[in-house]
Amino acid sequence: MASPLLRLIVLSLALLIVNATDDDPVNATDDGAMNATTTLINKLIVDTCNRTTVHRELCVEALSADPAAKNASDVHGLAVAALKLATKNATDTSEYVEKLHDKKAGGGGEPGLEQCLEDCEKDYVDAVEQLDSAAAALDDENYEDTATFLTAAMTDVKSCQAGCRERSRNRNVLTKRNGDVNRLCSIVLTIAGLLR
């Protein structure tokens, strides 16, 4: 039979887990960004994301799902993990654009869409190169250059979005993907800004 102390510890942990998973408006922050459920999430992630000014919930959600971010020991480690997530997302989007362009090219489809996809292919190749350069700068703890490369990548993504809106009847063909990449880059930019 378990000792009374062991039973008390197990009961306390069970109550803590139950309370942490309930929505608790008393423990919610003023801006509603985080609540009691964050006790189950890495404190460094929550604290860092709360210090960002953009996309706080996405910041917590994305970094909490990433093993490298969960194991980060400091803000720099979180910035590295967040940048890897942004780069992976941009790379995946680049591959998606390339496949979509190959599928639409020469098929007698809408010329505006073909031009949009062709331009976006180039924009995403450049965006991924900029993100790779941002990673090198971040590794060197050169946060100014990190910000410069991240901003350039975001400009490439915005250029893709604007080009599609101008040329294509399918103006929103990449809106969600472009938005996702931009939001992730924005999170990295904000976290890297905390390191300056």
GROMACS .gro file of C-alpha atoms in nm:
model
  196
    1MET     CA    1   0.000   0.000   0.000
    2ALA     CA    2   0.129   0.351  -0.089
    3SER     CA    3   0.239   0.578   0.189
    4PRO     CA    4   0.013   0.872   0.282
    5LEU     CA    5   0.280   1.116   0.158
    6LEU     CA    6   0.298   0.948  -0.182
    7ARG     CA    7  -0.082   0.951  -0.214
    8LEU     CA    8  -0.087   1.321  -0.123
    9ILE     CA    9   0.175   1.399  -0.389
   10VAL     CA   10  -0.012   1.202  -0.658
   11LEU     CA   11  -0.343   1.369  -0.563
   12SER     CA   12  -0.181   1.713  -0.570
   13LEU     CA   13  -0.033   1.650  -0.914
   14ALA     CA   14  -0.366   1.524  -1.045
   15LEU     CA   15  -0.542   1.836  -0.917
   16LEU     CA   16  -0.274   2.057  -1.067
   17ILE     CA   17  -0.316   1.894  -1.407
   18VAL     CA   18  -0.695   1.919  -1.393
   19ASN     CA   19  -0.682   2.284  -1.288
   20ALA     CA   20  -0.424   2.367  -1.552
   21THR     CA   21  -0.644   2.229  -1.830
   22ASP     CA   22  -0.958   2.418  -1.726
   23ASP     CA   23  -1.024   2.761  -1.873
   24ASP     CA   24  -0.959   2.986  -1.578
   25PRO     CA   25  -1.055   3.351  -1.637
   26VAL     CA   26  -0.905   3.448  -1.302
   27ASN     CA   27  -0.557   3.349  -1.421
   28ALA     CA   28  -0.595   3.490  -1.772
   29THR     CA   29  -0.367   3.777  -1.867
   30ASP     CA   30  -0.514   4.118  -1.939
   31ASP     CA   31  -0.462   4.079  -2.314
   32GLY     CA   32  -0.613   3.731  -2.316
   33ALA     CA   33  -0.304   3.588  -2.486
   34MET     CA   34  -0.229   3.321  -2.229
   35ASN     CA   35  -0.423   3.148  -1.952
   36ALA     CA   36  -0.381   2.869  -1.701
   37THR     CA   37  -0.329   2.608  -1.973
   38THR     CA   38   0.013   2.759  -2.034
   39THR     CA   39   0.139   2.592  -1.719
   40LEU     CA   40   0.171   2.276  -1.926
   41ILE     CA   41   0.379   2.460  -2.187
   42ASN     CA   42   0.745   2.548  -2.160
   43LYS     CA   43   0.772   2.861  -1.947
   44LEU     CA   44   1.050   3.006  -2.165
   45ILE     CA   45   0.826   2.983  -2.471
   46VAL     CA   46   0.532   3.151  -2.296
   47ASP     CA   47   0.746   3.424  -2.140
   48THR     CA   48   0.922   3.498  -2.468
   49CYS     CA   49   0.603   3.496  -2.676
   50ASN     CA   50   0.437   3.726  -2.422
   51ARG     CA   51   0.721   3.973  -2.477
   52THR     CA   52   0.654   3.982  -2.850
   53THR     CA   53   0.406   4.230  -2.989
   54VAL     CA   54   0.276   4.019  -3.275
   55HIS     CA   55   0.107   3.684  -3.315
   56ARG     CA   56   0.147   3.577  -2.952
   57GLU     CA   57  -0.087   3.279  -2.972
   58LEU     CA   58   0.072   3.153  -3.295
   59CYS     CA   59   0.413   3.201  -3.136
   60VAL     CA   60   0.320   2.978  -2.841
   61GLU     CA   61   0.141   2.724  -3.059
   62ALA     CA   62   0.419   2.690  -3.317
   63LEU     CA   63   0.709   2.683  -3.071
   64SER     CA   64   0.531   2.449  -2.829
   65ALA     CA   65   0.487   2.197  -3.109
   66ASP     CA   66   0.855   2.207  -3.202
   67PRO     CA   67   1.092   1.975  -3.010
   68ALA     CA   68   1.393   2.205  -3.060
   69ALA     CA   69   1.201   2.501  -2.920
   70LYS     CA   70   1.074   2.299  -2.625
   71ASN     CA   71   1.433   2.206  -2.543
   72ALA     CA   72   1.573   2.557  -2.589
   73SER     CA   73   1.750   2.690  -2.283
   74ASP     CA   74   1.737   3.059  -2.371
   75VAL     CA   75   1.579   3.318  -2.601
   76HIS     CA   76   1.856   3.273  -2.859
   77GLY     CA   77   1.770   2.902  -2.879
   78LEU     CA   78   1.404   2.991  -2.931
   79ALA     CA   79   1.498   3.235  -3.208
   80VAL     CA   80   1.700   2.961  -3.381
   81ALA     CA   81   1.409   2.715  -3.353
   82ALA     CA   82   1.156   2.973  -3.475
   83LEU     CA   83   1.378   3.059  -3.772
   84LYS     CA   84   1.403   2.691  -3.864
   85LEU     CA   85   1.022   2.670  -3.857
   86ALA     CA   86   0.991   2.978  -4.078
   87THR     CA   87   1.252   2.844  -4.320
   88LYS     CA   88   1.080   2.506  -4.342
   89ASN     CA   89   0.747   2.674  -4.407
   90ALA     CA   90   0.900   2.897  -4.678
   91THR     CA   91   1.075   2.599  -4.836
   92ASP     CA   92   0.753   2.397  -4.837
   93THR     CA   93   0.569   2.691  -4.993
   94SER     CA   94   0.843   2.731  -5.254
   95GLU     CA   95   0.805   2.364  -5.350
   96TYR     CA   96   0.426   2.402  -5.359
   97VAL     CA   97   0.451   2.705  -5.589
   98GLU     CA   98   0.692   2.524  -5.817
   99LYS     CA   99   0.461   2.221  -5.847
  100LEU     CA  100   0.157   2.441  -5.901
  101HIS     CA  101   0.340   2.642  -6.166
  102ASP     CA  102   0.458   2.327  -6.343
  103LYS     CA  103   0.100   2.197  -6.340
  104LYS     CA  104  -0.043   2.521  -6.481
  105ALA     CA  105   0.237   2.607  -6.727
  106GLY     CA  106   0.160   2.548  -7.091
  107GLY     CA  107  -0.183   2.413  -7.011
  108GLY     CA  108  -0.375   2.698  -7.173
  109GLY     CA  109  -0.469   2.828  -6.831
  110GLU     CA  110  -0.500   3.184  -6.720
  111PRO     CA  111  -0.187   3.378  -6.827
  112GLY     CA  112  -0.209   3.603  -6.519
  113LEU     CA  113  -0.197   3.303  -6.287
  114GLU     CA  114   0.099   3.154  -6.472
  115GLN     CA  115   0.287   3.485  -6.443
  116CYS     CA  116   0.195   3.511  -6.074
  117LEU     CA  117   0.329   3.162  -6.007
  118GLU     CA  118   0.645   3.220  -6.212
  119ASP     CA  119   0.719   3.539  -6.019
  120CYS     CA  120   0.640   3.372  -5.687
  121GLU     CA  121   0.881   3.088  -5.766
  122LYS     CA  122   1.160   3.346  -5.796
  123ASP     CA  123   1.040   3.535  -5.489
  124TYR     CA  124   1.041   3.220  -5.277
  125VAL     CA  125   1.382   3.106  -5.396
  126ASP     CA  126   1.512   3.444  -5.284
  127ALA     CA  127   1.313   3.434  -4.958
  128VAL     CA  128   1.462   3.097  -4.864
  129GLU     CA  129   1.812   3.226  -4.945
  130GLN     CA  130   1.745   3.529  -4.722
  131LEU     CA  131   1.627   3.302  -4.441
  132ASP     CA  132   1.941   3.089  -4.477
  133SER     CA  133   2.147   3.409  -4.448
  134ALA     CA  134   1.942   3.510  -4.144
  135ALA     CA  135   2.024   3.175  -3.985
  136ALA     CA  136   2.397   3.230  -4.042
  137ALA     CA  137   2.374   3.579  -3.893
  138LEU     CA  138   2.177   3.447  -3.596
  139ASP     CA  139   2.439   3.176  -3.537
  140ASP     CA  140   2.700   3.454  -3.528
  141GLU     CA  141   2.478   3.651  -3.286
  142ASN     CA  142   2.464   3.933  -3.539
  143TYR     CA  143   2.108   4.038  -3.467
  144GLU     CA  144   2.112   4.346  -3.692
  145ASP     CA  145   2.193   4.135  -3.999
  146THR     CA  146   1.945   3.873  -3.884
  147ALA     CA  147   1.674   4.140  -3.888
  148THR     CA  148   1.787   4.268  -4.228
  149PHE     CA  149   1.769   3.923  -4.388
  150LEU     CA  150   1.434   3.844  -4.224
  151THR     CA  151   1.290   4.171  -4.349
  152ALA     CA  152   1.416   4.095  -4.700
  153ALA     CA  153   1.251   3.752  -4.691
  154MET     CA  154   0.924   3.908  -4.578
  155THR     CA  155   0.949   4.160  -4.863
  156ASP     CA  156   0.988   3.873  -5.111
  157VAL     CA  157   0.675   3.705  -4.975
  158LYS     CA  158   0.481   4.031  -4.989
  159SER     CA  159   0.600   4.080  -5.347
  160CYS     CA  160   0.461   3.738  -5.438
  161GLN     CA  161   0.128   3.825  -5.280
  162ALA     CA  162   0.106   4.166  -5.448
  163GLY     CA  163   0.198   4.022  -5.788
  164CYS     CA  164  -0.076   3.762  -5.768
  165ARG     CA  165  -0.332   4.019  -5.663
  166GLU     CA  166  -0.240   4.242  -5.960
  167ARG     CA  167  -0.222   3.979  -6.233
  168SER     CA  168  -0.454   3.694  -6.158
  169ARG     CA  169  -0.825   3.635  -6.130
  170ASN     CA  170  -0.718   3.376  -5.871
  171ARG     CA  171  -0.579   3.656  -5.654
  172ASN     CA  172  -0.591   3.452  -5.335
  173VAL     CA  173  -0.421   3.139  -5.468
  174LEU     CA  174  -0.129   3.179  -5.222
  175THR     CA  175  -0.276   3.416  -4.963
  176LYS     CA  176  -0.285   3.167  -4.675
  177ARG     CA  177   0.062   3.027  -4.743
  178ASN     CA  178   0.209   3.375  -4.787
  179GLY     CA  179   0.043   3.488  -4.466
  180ASP     CA  180   0.175   3.188  -4.274
  181VAL     CA  181   0.533   3.250  -4.389
  182ASN     CA  182   0.508   3.620  -4.312
  183ARG     CA  183   0.365   3.560  -3.963
  184LEU     CA  184   0.638   3.308  -3.877
  185CYS     CA  185   0.908   3.546  -4.005
  186SER     CA  186   0.751   3.826  -3.802
  187ILE     CA  187   0.769   3.611  -3.488
  188VAL     CA  188   1.138   3.536  -3.552
  189LEU     CA  189   1.206   3.905  -3.616
  190THR     CA  190   1.040   4.000  -3.289
  191ILE     CA  191   1.219   3.730  -3.086
  192ALA     CA  192   1.555   3.825  -3.242
  193GLY     CA  193   1.475   4.186  -3.151
  194LEU     CA  194   1.460   4.083  -2.786
  195LEU     CA  195   1.825   3.979  -2.814
  196ARG     CA  196   1.957   4.315  -2.928
   0.00000   0.00000   0.00000
